[in-house]
mmCIF file of C-alpha atoms and ligand atoms in Angstrom:
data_model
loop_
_atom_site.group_PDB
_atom_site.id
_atom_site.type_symbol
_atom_site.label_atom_id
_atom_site.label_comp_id
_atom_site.label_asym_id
_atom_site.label_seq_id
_atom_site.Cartn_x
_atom_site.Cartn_y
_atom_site.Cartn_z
ATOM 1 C CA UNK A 36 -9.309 9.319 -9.557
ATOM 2 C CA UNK A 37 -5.493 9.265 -8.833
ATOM 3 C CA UNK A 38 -3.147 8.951 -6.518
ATOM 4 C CA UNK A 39 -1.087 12.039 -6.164
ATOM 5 C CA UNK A 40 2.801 10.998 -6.379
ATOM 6 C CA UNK A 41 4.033 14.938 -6.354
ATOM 7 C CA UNK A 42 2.235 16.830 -3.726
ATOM 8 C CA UNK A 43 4.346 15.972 -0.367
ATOM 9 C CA UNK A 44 7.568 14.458 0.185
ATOM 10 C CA UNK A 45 5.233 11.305 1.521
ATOM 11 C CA UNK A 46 2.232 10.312 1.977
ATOM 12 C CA UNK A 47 0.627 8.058 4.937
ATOM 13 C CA UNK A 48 -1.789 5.165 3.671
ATOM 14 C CA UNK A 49 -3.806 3.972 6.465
ATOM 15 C CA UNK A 50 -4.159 0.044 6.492
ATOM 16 C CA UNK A 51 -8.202 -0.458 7.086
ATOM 17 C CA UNK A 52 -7.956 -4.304 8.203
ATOM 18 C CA UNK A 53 -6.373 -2.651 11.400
ATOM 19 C CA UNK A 54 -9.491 -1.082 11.736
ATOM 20 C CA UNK A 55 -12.137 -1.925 14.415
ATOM 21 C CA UNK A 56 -14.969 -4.028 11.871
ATOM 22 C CA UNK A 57 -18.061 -2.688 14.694
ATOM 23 C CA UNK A 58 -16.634 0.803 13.831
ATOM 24 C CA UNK A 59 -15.663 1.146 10.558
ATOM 25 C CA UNK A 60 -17.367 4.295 9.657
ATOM 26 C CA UNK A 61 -15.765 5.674 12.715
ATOM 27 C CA UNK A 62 -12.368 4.818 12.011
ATOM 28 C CA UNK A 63 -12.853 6.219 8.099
ATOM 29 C CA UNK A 64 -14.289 9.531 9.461
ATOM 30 C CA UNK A 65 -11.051 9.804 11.612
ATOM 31 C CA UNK A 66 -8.840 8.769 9.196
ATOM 32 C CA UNK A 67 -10.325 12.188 6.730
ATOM 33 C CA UNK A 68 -9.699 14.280 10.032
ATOM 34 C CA UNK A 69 -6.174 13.049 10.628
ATOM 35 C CA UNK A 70 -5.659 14.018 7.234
ATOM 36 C CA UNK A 71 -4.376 10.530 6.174
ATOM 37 C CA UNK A 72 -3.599 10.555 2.410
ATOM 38 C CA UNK A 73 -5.226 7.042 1.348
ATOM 39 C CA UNK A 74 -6.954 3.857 2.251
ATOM 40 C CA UNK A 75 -4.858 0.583 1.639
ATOM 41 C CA UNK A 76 -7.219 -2.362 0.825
ATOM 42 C CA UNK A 77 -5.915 -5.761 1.770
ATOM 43 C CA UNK A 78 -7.622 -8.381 0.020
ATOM 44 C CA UNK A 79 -6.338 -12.114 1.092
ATOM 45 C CA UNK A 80 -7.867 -15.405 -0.565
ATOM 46 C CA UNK A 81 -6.330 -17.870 2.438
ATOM 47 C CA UNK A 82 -4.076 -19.084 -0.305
ATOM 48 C CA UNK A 83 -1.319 -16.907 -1.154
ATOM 49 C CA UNK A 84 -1.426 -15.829 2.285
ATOM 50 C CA UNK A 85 -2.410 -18.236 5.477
ATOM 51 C CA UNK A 86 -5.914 -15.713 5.931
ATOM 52 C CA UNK A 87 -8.568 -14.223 4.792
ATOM 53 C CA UNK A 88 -9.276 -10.285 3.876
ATOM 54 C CA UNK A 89 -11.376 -7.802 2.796
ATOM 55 C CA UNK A 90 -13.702 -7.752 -0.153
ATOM 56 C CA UNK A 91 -15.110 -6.246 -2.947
ATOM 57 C CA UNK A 92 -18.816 -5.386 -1.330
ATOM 58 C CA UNK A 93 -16.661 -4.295 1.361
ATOM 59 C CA UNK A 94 -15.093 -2.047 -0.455
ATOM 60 C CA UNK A 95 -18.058 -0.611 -2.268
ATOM 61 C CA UNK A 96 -19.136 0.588 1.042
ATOM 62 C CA UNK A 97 -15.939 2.101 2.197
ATOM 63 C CA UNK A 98 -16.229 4.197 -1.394
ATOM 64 C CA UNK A 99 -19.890 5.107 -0.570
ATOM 65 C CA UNK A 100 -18.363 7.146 2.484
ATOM 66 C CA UNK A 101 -15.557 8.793 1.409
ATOM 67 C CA UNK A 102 -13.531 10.091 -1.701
ATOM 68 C CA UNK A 103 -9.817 9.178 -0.811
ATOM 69 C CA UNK A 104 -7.687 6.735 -2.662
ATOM 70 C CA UNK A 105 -8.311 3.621 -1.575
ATOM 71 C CA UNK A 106 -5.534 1.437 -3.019
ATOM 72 C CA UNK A 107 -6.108 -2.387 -3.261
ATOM 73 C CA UNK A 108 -3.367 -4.648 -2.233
ATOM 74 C CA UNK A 109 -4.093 -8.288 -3.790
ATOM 75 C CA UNK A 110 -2.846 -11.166 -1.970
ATOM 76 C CA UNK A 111 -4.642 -13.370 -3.964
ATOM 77 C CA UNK A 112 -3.728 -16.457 -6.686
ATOM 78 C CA UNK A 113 -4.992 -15.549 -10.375
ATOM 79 C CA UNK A 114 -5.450 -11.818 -9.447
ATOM 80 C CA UNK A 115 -6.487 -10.692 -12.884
ATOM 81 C CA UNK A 116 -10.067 -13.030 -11.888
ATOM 82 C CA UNK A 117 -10.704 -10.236 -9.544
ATOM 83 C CA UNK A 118 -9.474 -7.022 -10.953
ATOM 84 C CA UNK A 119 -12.850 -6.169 -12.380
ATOM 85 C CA UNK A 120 -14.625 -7.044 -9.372
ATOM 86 C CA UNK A 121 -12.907 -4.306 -7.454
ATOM 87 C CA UNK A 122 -12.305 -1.798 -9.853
ATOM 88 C CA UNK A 123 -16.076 -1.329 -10.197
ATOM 89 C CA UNK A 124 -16.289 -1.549 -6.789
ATOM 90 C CA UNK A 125 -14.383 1.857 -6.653
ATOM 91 C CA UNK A 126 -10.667 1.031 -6.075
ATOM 92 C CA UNK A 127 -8.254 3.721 -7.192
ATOM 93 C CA UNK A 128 -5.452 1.908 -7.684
ATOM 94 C CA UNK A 129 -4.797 -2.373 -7.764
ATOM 95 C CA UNK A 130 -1.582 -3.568 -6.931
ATOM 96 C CA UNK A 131 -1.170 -7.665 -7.344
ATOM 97 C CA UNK A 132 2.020 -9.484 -6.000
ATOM 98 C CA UNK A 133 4.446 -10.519 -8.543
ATOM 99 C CA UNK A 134 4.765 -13.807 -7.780
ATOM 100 C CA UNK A 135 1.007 -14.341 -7.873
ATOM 101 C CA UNK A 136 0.559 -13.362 -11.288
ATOM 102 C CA UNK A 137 1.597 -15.813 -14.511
ATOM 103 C CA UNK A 138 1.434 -13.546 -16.271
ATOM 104 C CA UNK A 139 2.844 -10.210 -15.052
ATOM 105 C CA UNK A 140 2.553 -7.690 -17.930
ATOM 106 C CA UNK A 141 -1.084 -8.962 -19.336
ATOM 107 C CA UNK A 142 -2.377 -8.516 -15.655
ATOM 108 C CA UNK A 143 -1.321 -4.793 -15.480
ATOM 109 C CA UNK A 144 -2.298 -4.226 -18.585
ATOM 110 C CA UNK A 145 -5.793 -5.594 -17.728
ATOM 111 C CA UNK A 146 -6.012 -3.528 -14.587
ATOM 112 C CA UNK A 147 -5.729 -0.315 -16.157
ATOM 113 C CA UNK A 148 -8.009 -1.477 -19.179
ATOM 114 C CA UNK A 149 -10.323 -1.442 -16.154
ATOM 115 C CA UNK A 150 -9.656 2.294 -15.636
ATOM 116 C CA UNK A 151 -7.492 2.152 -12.513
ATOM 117 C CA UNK A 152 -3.797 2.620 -11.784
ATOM 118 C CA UNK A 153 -1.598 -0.354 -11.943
ATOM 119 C CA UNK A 154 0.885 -1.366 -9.419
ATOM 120 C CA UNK A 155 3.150 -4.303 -8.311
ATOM 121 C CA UNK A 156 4.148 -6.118 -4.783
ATOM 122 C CA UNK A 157 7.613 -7.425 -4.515
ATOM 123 C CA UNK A 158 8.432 -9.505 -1.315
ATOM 124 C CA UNK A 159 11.138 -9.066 0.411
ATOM 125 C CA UNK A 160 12.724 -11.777 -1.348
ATOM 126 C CA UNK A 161 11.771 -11.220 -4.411
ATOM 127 C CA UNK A 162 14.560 -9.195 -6.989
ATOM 128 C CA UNK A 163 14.131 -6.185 -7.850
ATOM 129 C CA UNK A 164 15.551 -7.427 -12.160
ATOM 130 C CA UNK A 165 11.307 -8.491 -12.441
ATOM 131 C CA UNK A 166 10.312 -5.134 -13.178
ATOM 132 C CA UNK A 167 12.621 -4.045 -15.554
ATOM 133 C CA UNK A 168 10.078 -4.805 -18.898
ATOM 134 C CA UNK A 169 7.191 -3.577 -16.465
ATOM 135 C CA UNK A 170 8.317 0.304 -15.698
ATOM 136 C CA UNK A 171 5.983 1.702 -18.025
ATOM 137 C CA UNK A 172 3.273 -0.333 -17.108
ATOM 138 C CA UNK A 173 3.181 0.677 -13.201
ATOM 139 C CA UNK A 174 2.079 3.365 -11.451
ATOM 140 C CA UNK A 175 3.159 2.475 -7.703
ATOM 141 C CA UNK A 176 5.965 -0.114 -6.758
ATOM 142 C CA UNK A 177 5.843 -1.454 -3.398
ATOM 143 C CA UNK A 178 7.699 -3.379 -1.148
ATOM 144 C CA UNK A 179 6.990 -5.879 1.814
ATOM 145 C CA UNK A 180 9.518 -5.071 4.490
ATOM 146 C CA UNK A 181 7.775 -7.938 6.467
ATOM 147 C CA UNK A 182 6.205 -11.195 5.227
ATOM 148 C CA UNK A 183 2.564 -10.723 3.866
ATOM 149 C CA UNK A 184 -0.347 -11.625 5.722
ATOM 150 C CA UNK A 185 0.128 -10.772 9.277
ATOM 151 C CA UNK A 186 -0.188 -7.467 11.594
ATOM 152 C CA UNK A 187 2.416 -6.278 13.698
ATOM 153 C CA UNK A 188 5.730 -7.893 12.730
ATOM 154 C CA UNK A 189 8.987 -5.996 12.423
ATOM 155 C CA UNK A 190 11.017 -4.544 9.280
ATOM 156 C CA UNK A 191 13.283 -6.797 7.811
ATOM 157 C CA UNK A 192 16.826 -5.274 8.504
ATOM 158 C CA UNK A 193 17.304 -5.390 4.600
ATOM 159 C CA UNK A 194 14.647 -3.258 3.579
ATOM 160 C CA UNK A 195 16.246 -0.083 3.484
ATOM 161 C CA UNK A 196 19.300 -1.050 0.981
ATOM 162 C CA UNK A 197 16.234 -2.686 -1.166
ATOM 163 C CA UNK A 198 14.519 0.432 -0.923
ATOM 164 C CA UNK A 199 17.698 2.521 -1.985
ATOM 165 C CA UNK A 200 17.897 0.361 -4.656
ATOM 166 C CA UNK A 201 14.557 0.677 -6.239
ATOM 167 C CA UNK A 202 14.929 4.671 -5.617
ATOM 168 C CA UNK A 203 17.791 4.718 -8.127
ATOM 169 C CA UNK A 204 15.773 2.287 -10.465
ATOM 170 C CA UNK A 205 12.567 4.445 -10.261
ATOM 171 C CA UNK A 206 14.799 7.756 -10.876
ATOM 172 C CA UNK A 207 16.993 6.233 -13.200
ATOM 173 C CA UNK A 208 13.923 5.057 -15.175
ATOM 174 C CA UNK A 209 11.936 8.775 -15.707
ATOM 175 C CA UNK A 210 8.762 7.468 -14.766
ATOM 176 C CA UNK A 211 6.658 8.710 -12.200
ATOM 177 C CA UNK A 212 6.250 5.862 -10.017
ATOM 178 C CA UNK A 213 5.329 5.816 -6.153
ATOM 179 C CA UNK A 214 7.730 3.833 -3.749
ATOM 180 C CA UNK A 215 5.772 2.542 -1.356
ATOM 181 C CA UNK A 216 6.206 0.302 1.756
ATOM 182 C CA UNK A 217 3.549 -2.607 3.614
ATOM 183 C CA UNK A 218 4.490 -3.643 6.436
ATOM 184 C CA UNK A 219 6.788 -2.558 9.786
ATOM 185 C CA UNK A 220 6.116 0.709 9.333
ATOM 186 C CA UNK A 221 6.422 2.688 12.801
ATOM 187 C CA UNK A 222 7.570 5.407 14.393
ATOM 188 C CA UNK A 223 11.861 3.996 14.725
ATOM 189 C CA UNK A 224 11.858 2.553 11.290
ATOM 190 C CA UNK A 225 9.364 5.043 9.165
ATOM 191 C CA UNK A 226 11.916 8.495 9.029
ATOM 192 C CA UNK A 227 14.921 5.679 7.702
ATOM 193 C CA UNK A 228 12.567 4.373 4.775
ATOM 194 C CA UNK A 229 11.637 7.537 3.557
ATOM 195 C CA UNK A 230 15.222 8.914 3.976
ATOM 196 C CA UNK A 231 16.314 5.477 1.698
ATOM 197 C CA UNK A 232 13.686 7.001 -1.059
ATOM 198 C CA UNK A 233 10.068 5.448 0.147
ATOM 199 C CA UNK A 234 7.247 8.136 -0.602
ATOM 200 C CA UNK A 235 4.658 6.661 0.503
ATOM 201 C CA UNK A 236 4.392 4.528 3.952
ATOM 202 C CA UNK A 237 1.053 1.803 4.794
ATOM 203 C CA UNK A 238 0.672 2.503 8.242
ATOM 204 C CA UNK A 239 -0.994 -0.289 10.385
ATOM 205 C CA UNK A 240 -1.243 -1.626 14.249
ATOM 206 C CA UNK A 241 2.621 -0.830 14.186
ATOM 207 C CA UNK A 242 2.348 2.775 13.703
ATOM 208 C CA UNK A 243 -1.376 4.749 13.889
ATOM 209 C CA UNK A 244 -4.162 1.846 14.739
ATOM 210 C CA UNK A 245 -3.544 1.322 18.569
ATOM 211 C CA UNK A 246 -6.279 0.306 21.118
ATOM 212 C CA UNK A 247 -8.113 3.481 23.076
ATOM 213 C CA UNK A 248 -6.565 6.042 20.683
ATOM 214 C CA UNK A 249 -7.656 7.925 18.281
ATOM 215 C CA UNK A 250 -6.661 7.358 15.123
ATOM 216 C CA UNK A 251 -6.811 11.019 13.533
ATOM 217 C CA UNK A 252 -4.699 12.368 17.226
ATOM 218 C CA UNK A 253 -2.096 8.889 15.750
ATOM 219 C CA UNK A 254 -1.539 10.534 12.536
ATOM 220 C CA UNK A 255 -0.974 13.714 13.388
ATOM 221 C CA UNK A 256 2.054 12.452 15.994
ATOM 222 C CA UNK A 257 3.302 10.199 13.301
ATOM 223 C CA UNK A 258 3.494 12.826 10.696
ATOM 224 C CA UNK A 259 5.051 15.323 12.787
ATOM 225 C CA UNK A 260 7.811 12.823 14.146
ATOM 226 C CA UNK A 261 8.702 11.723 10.617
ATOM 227 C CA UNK A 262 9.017 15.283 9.538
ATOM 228 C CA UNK A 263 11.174 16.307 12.424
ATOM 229 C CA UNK A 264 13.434 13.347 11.175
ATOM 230 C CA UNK A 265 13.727 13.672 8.026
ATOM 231 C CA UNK A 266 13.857 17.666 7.900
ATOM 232 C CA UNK A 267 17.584 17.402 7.104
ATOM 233 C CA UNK A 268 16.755 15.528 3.416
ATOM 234 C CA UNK A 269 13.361 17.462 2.039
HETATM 235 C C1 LIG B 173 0.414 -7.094 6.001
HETATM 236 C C2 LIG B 173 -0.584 -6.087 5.585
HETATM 237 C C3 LIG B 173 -0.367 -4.706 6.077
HETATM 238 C C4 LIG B 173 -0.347 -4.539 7.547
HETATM 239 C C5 LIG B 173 0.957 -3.928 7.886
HETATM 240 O O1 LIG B 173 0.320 -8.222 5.191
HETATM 241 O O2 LIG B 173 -0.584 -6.055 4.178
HETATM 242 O O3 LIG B 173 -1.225 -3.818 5.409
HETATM 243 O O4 LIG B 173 -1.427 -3.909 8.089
HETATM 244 O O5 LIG B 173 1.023 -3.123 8.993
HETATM 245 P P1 LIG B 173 1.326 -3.609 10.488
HETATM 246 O O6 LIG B 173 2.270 -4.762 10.411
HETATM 247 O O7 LIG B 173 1.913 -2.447 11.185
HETATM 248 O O8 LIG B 173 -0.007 -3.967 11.059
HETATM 249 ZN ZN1 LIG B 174 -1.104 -4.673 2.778
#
């Protein structure tokens, strides 16, 4: 399975560790009828980042209820230990953080040896010069516009130069490569990051997962208001 980087101008990920854990086959079910484009995965080892995730049994039963992407985003130490673990599992695509990986190139290469897509994580400080032996080798780039590891903080002002940036990289380059963002992703700052060039947006307790509503009613709203803002560019 792939992830589509063609069909729409964006696409919506839907972060599942917003989810409610007593009502997770719930929250998948109206995810598919909000007509969210993908599952993002985070897996956290309480090292890289100061908590823990989800996992790969975890995983294995989010794939036994639906067929969507579901796109794995490892902040973990020594990621390549793991990337078998959740590829048979049933992740689509397994994106580690640069800085957590010695050995950058090896690690994608062993990701899609274990037939899924490759991508990277860059944090917000990290440069964008890293991938520049690596564009062949990835299938989705994507950026932290907050710090990894925790829910609900805001975009980092300098997230939407970065994101222009790595727009005229990815287009300069030829390869087909998704632009995606993690993090501060909501309704004020969403239309600006795809405007900058993002094409696909993780949306968490900042934009669709919200307490008493329902999550395929949030998706629909958030779609529409990023299309009414960004109707001038597509
Ligand atoms: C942050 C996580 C995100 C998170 C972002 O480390 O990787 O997936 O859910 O969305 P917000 O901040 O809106 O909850
Ligand atoms: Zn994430």
């Amino acid at each position: 399975m792939k992830i589509n980087n063609s069909k729409k101008p964006y696409q919506l990920a839907a972060s599942l560790i917003c989810g409610n854990p007593l009502k997770l086959r719930e929250d998948v079910d109206s995810l598919i009828k909000g007509g969210i484009d993908s599952i993002h995965f985070d897996v956290m080892d309480g090292v890289f980042v100061p908590r823990y995730g989800l996992y790969p049994e975890f995983l294995k039963a989010v794939r036994s209820i639906t067929d969507l992407p579901i796109e794995v985003h490892m902040m973990s130490e020594e990621p390549e230990k793991y990337v078998r673990d959740f590829a048979t599992a049933g992740a689509t695509i397994i994106s580690p953080h640069v800085t957590a990986c010695k050995h950058l190139h090896h690690t994608l290469k062993v990701i899609r040896e274990n037939g899924v897509m490759a991508g990277v994580v860059l944090n917000y400080a990290d440069p964008l010069n890293v991938l520049d032996y690596i564009m062949d080798d990835v299938d989705m780039i994507m950026l932290m516009a907050i710090n990894p590891g925790i829910l609900g903080h805001k975009l980092i002002p300098g997230t939407i130069q970065k994101i222009e940036d790595l727009r005229k990289k990815i287009d300069g380059s030829g390869r087909d490569i998704i632009l995606a963002i993690d993090g501060g992703v909501n309704p004020e700052s969403a239309p600006g990051m795809v405007k900058a060039g993002a094409n696909y947006l993780v949306c968490g307790t900042s934009a669709i997962f919200k307490p008493n509503e329902p999550l395929d009613v949030k998706i629909k709203e958030f779609r529409n208001l990023i299309d009414s803002k960004i109707s001038d560019v597509v």
